[in-house]
mmCIF file of C-alpha atoms and ligand atoms in Angstrom:
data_model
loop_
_atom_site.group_PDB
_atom_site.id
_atom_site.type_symbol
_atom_site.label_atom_id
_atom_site.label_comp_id
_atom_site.label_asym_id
_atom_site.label_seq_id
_atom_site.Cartn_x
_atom_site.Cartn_y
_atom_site.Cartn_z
ATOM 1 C CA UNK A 1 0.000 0.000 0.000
ATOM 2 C CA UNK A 2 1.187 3.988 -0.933
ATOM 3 C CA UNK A 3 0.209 6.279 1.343
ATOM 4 C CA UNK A 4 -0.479 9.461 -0.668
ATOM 5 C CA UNK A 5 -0.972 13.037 1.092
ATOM 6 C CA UNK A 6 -3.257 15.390 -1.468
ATOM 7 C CA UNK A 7 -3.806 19.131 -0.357
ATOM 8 C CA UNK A 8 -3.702 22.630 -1.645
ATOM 9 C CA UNK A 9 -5.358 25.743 -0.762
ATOM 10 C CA UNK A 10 -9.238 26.398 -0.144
ATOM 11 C CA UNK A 11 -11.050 26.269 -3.824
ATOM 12 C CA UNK A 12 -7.481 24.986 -5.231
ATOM 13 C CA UNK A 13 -8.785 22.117 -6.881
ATOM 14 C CA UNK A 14 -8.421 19.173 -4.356
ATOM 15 C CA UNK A 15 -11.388 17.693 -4.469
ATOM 16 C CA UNK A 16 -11.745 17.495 -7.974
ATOM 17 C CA UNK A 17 -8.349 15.738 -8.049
ATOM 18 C CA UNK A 18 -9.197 13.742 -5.059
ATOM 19 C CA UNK A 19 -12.111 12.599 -7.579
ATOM 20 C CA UNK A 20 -10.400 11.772 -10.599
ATOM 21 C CA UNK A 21 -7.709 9.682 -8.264
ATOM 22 C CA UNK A 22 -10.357 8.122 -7.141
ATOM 23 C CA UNK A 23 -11.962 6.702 -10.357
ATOM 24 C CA UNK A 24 -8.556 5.946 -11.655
ATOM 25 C CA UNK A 25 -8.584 3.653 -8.674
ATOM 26 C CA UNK A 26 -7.450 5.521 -5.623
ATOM 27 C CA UNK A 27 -9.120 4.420 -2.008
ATOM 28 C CA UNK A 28 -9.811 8.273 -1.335
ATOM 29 C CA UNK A 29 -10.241 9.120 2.407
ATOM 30 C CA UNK A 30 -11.628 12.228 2.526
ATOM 31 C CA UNK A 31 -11.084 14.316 5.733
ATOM 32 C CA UNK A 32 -13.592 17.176 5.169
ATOM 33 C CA UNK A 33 -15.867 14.337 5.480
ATOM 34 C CA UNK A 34 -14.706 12.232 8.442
ATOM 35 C CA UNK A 35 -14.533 15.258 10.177
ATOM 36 C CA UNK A 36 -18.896 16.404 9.680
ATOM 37 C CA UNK A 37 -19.247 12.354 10.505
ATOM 38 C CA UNK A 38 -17.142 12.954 13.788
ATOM 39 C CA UNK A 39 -19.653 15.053 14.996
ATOM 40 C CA UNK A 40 -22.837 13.738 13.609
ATOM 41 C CA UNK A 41 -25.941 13.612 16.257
ATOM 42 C CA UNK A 42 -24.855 11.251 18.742
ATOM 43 C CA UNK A 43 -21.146 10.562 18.443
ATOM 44 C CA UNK A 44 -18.738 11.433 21.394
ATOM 45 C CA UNK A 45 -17.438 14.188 19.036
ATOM 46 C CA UNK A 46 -20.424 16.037 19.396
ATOM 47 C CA UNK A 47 -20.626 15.347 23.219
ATOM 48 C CA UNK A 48 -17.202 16.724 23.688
ATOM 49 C CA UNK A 49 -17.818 19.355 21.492
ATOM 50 C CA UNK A 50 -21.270 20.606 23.400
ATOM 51 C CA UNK A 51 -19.393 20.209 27.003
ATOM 52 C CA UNK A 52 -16.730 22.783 25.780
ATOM 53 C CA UNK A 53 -19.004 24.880 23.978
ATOM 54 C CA UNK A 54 -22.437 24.782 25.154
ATOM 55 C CA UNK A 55 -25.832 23.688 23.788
ATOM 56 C CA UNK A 56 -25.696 26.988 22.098
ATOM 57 C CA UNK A 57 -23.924 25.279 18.868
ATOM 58 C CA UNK A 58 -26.934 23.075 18.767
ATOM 59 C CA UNK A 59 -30.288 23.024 15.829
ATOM 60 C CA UNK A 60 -33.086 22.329 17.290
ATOM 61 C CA UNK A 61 -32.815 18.794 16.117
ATOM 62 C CA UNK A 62 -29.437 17.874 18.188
ATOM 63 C CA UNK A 63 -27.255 18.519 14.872
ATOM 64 C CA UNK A 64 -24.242 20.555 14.789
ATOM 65 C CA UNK A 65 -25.158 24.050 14.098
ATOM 66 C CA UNK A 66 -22.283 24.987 11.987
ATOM 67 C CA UNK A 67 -22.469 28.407 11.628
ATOM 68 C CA UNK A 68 -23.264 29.099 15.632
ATOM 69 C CA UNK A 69 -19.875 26.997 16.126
ATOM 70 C CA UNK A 70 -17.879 29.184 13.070
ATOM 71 C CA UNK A 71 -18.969 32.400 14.439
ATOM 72 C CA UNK A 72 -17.823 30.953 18.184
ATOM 73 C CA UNK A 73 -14.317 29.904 16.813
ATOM 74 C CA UNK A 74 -13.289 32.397 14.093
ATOM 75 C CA UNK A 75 -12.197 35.181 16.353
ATOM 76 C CA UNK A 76 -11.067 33.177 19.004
ATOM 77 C CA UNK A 77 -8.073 31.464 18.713
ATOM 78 C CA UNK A 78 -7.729 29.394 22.018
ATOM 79 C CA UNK A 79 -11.942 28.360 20.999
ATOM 80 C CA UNK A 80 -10.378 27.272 17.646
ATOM 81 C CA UNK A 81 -7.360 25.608 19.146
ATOM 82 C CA UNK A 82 -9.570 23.758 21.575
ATOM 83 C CA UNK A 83 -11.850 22.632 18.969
ATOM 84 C CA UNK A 84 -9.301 21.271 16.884
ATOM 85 C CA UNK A 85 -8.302 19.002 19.608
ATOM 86 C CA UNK A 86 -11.344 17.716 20.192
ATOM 87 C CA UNK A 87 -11.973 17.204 16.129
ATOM 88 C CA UNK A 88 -8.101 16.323 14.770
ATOM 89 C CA UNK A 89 -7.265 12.932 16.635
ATOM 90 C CA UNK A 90 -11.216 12.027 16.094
ATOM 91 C CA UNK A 91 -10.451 12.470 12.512
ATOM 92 C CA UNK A 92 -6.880 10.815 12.789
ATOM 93 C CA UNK A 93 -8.649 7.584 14.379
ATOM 94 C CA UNK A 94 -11.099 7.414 11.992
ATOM 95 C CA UNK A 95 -9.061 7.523 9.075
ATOM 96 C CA UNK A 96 -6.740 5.155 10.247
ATOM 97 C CA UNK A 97 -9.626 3.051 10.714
ATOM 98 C CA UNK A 98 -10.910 3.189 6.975
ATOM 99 C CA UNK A 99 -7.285 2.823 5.952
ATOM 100 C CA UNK A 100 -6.888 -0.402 8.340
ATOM 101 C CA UNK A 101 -9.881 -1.896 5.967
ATOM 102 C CA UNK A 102 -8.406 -1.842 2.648
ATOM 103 C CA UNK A 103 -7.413 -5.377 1.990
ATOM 104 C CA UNK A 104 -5.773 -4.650 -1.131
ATOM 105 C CA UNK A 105 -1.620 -4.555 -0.621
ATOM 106 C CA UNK A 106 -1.341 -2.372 -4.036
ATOM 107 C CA UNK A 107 -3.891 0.066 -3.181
ATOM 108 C CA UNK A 108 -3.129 3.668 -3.382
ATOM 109 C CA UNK A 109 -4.894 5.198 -0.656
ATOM 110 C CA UNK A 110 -4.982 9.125 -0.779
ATOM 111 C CA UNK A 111 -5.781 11.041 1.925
ATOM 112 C CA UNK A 112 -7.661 14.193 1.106
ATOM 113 C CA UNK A 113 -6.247 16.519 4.027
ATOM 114 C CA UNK A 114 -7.298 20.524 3.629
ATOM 115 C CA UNK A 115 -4.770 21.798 7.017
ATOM 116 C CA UNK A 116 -2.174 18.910 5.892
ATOM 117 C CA UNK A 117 0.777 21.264 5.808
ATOM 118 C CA UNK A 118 -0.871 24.019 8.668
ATOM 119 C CA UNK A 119 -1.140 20.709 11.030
ATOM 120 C CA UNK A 120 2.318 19.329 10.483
ATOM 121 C CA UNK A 121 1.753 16.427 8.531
ATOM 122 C CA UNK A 122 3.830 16.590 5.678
ATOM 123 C CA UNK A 123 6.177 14.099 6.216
ATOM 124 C CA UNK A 124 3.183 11.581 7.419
ATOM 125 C CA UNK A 125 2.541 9.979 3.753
ATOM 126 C CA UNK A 126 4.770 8.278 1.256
ATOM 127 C CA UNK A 127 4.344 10.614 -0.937
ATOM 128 C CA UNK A 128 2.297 14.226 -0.645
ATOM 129 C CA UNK A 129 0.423 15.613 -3.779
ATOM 130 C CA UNK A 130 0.222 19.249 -4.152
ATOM 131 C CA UNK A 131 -2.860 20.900 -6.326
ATOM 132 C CA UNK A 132 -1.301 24.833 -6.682
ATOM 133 C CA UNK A 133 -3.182 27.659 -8.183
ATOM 134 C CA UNK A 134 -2.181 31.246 -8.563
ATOM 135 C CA UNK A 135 -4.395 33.515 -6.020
ATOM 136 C CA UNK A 136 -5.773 35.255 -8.932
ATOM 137 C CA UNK A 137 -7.361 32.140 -10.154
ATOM 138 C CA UNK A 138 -8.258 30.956 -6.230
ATOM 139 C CA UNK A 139 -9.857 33.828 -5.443
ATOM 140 C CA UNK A 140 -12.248 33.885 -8.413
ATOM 141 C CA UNK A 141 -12.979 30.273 -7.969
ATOM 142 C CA UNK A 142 -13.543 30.774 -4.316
ATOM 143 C CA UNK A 143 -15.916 34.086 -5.126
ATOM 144 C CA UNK A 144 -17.950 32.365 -7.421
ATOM 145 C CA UNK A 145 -18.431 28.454 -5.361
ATOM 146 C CA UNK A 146 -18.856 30.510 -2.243
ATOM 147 C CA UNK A 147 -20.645 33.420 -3.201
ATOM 148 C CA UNK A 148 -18.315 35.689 -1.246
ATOM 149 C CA UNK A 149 -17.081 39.197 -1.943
ATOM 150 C CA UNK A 150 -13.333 39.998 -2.867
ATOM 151 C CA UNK A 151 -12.324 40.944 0.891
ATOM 152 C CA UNK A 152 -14.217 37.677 2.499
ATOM 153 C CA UNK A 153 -12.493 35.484 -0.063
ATOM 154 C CA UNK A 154 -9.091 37.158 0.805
ATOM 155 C CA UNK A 155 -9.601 36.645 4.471
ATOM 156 C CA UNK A 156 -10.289 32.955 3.735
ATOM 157 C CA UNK A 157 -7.525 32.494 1.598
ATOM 158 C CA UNK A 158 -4.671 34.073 4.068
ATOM 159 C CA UNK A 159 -6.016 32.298 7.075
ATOM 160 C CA UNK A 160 -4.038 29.096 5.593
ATOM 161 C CA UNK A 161 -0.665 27.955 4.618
ATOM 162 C CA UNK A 162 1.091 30.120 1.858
ATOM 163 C CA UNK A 163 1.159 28.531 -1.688
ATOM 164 C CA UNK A 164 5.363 28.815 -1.090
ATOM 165 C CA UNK A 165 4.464 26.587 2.269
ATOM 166 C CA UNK A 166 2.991 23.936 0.592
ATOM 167 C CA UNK A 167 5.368 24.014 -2.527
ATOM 168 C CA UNK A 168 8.138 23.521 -0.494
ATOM 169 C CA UNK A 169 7.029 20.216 1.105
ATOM 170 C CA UNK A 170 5.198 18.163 -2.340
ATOM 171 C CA UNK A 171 6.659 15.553 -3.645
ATOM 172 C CA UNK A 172 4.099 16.070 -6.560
ATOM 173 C CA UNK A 173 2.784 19.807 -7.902
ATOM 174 C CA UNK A 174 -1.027 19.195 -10.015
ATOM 175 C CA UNK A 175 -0.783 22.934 -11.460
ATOM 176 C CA UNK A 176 -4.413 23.962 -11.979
ATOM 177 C CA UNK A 177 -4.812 26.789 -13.715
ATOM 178 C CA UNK A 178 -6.020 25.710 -16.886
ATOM 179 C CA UNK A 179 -9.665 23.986 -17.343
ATOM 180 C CA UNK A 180 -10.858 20.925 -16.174
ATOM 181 C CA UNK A 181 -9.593 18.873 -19.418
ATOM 182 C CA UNK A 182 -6.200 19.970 -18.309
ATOM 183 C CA UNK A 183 -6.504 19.311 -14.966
ATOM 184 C CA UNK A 184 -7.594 15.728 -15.866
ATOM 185 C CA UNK A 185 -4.293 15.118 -17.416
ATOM 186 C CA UNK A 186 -2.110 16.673 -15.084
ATOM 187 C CA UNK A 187 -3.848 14.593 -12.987
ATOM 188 C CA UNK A 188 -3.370 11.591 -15.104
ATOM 189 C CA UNK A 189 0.701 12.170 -15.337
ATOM 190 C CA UNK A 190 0.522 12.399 -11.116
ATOM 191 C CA UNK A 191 -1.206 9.289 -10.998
ATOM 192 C CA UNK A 192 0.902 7.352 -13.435
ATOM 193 C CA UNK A 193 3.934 8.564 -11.105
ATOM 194 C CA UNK A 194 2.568 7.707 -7.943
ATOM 195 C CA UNK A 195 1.883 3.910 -9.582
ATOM 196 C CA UNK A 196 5.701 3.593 -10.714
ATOM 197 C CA UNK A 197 6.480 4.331 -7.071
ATOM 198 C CA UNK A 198 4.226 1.923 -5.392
ATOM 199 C CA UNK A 199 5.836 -0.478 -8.273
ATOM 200 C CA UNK A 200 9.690 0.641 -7.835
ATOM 201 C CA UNK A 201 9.623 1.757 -11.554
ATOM 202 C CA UNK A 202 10.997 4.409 -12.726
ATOM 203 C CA UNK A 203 8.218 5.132 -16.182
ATOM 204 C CA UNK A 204 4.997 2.737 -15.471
ATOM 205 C CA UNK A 205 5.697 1.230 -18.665
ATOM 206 C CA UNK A 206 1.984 1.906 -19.826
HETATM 207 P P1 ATP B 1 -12.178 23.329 -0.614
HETATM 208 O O1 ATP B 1 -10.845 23.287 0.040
HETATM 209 O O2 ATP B 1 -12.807 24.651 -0.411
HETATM 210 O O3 ATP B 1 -13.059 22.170 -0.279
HETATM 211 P P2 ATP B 1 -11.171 22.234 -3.116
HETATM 212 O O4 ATP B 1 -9.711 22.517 -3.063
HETATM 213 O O5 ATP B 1 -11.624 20.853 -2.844
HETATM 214 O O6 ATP B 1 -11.954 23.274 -2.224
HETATM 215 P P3 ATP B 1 -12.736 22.101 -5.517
HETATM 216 O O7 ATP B 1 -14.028 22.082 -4.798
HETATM 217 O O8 ATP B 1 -12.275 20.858 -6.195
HETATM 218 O O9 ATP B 1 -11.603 22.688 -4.577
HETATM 219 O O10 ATP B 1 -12.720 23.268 -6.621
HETATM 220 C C1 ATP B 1 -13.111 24.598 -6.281
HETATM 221 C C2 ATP B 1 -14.064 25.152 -7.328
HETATM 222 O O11 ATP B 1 -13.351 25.398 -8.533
HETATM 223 C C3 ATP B 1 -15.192 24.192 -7.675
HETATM 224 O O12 ATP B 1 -16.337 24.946 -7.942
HETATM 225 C C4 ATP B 1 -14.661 23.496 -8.926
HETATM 226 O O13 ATP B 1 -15.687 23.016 -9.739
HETATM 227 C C5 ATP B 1 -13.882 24.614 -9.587
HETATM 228 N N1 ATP B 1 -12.737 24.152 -10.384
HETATM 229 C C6 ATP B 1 -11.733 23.345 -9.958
HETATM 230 N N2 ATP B 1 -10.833 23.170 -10.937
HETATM 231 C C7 ATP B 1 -11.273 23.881 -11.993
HETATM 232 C C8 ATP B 1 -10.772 24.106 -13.323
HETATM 233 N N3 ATP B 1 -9.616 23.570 -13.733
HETATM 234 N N4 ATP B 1 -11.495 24.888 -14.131
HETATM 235 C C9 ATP B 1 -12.642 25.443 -13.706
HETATM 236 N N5 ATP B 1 -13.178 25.276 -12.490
HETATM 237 C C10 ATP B 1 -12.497 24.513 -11.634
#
């Protein structure tokens, strides 16, 4: 089994890549997701999460409210901090527990990690995939996905890890900012790479 690492900045392009790894075969673990089923109604996420906070980041129906919790954390640093602790090694567990499933020795399992490089994980994976986009490009993405202004989609943008952070620490760069067809084959090229290293090869010989 490779252990891949795939990140970039928010509205980079991860998830699409995560996407086309994953019908070329990858076993994508996606931590975005792990990390809303951490704290679904019921799970000791949430319980932990409700002691620190209060019922106050609670719907009406016992979900997560999402935006009561964002508005508690973004400010506050030590909130955020705290938060993290209770959601990171939830997250950490659980992935480890999909990845302990996959019976397959060859698989390529790629872990789809927003904060990889912010929570000091780069040199966690065999190998750590980097999806980079020029801030020009990021930002409009981001506007348009998000429907946020210029100044909101700034502040999102320089709350993470600098592009030059994350460049320094891939193995592999997916440049994406050309279209999706592009993207596809960059993508393609990444994944052919990643197979001649789980193989020992230096071309796959496809
Ligand atoms: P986040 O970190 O916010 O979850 P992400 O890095 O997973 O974002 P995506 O959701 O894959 O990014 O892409 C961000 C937006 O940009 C999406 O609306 C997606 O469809 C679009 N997008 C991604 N790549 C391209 C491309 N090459 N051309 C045009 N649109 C693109």
């Amino acid at each position: 089994m490779i252990r891949i690492g795939l990140t970039g900045g928010i509205a980079s392009g991860k998830s699409t890549v995560g996407e086309m790894m994953r019908r070329r075969g990858a076993v994508l673990i996606d931590s975005d997701q792990l990390a809303r089923d951490v704290v679904s109604v019921g799970s000791e996420g949430l319980a932990a999460v409700v002691e620190r906070f209060g019922k106050g980041v609670l719907q009406a129906d016992g979900s997560l409210d999402r935006a009561a919790l964002g508005s508690l954390v973004f400010a506050d640093e030590a909130a955020r901090a705290d938060l993290n602790a209770i959601v990171h090694p939830l997250v950490r567990a659980a992935s480890a527990q999909v990845e302990a499933q996959v019976a397959d020795p060859y698989a390529l399992v790629v872990h789809m990690i927003p904060l990889l490089v912010e929570t000091g994980r780069a040199r966690d994976f065999d190998a750590l995939v980097v999806v980079d986009v020029d801030e020009q490009v990021q930002l409009e993405r981001l506007m348009a996905r998000n429907g946020l202004d210029e100044a909101q989609a700034r502040a999102r943008i320089s709350a993470q890890a600098s592009r030059l952070d994350r460049l320094r620490v891939a193995d592999y760069v997916i440049r994406n900012d050309a279209g999706l067809e592009e993207l596809a084959e960059r993508t393609h090229a990444v994944w052919h790479q990643l197979l001649a290293l789980r193989d020992g090869t230096d071309s796959c010989g496809c």
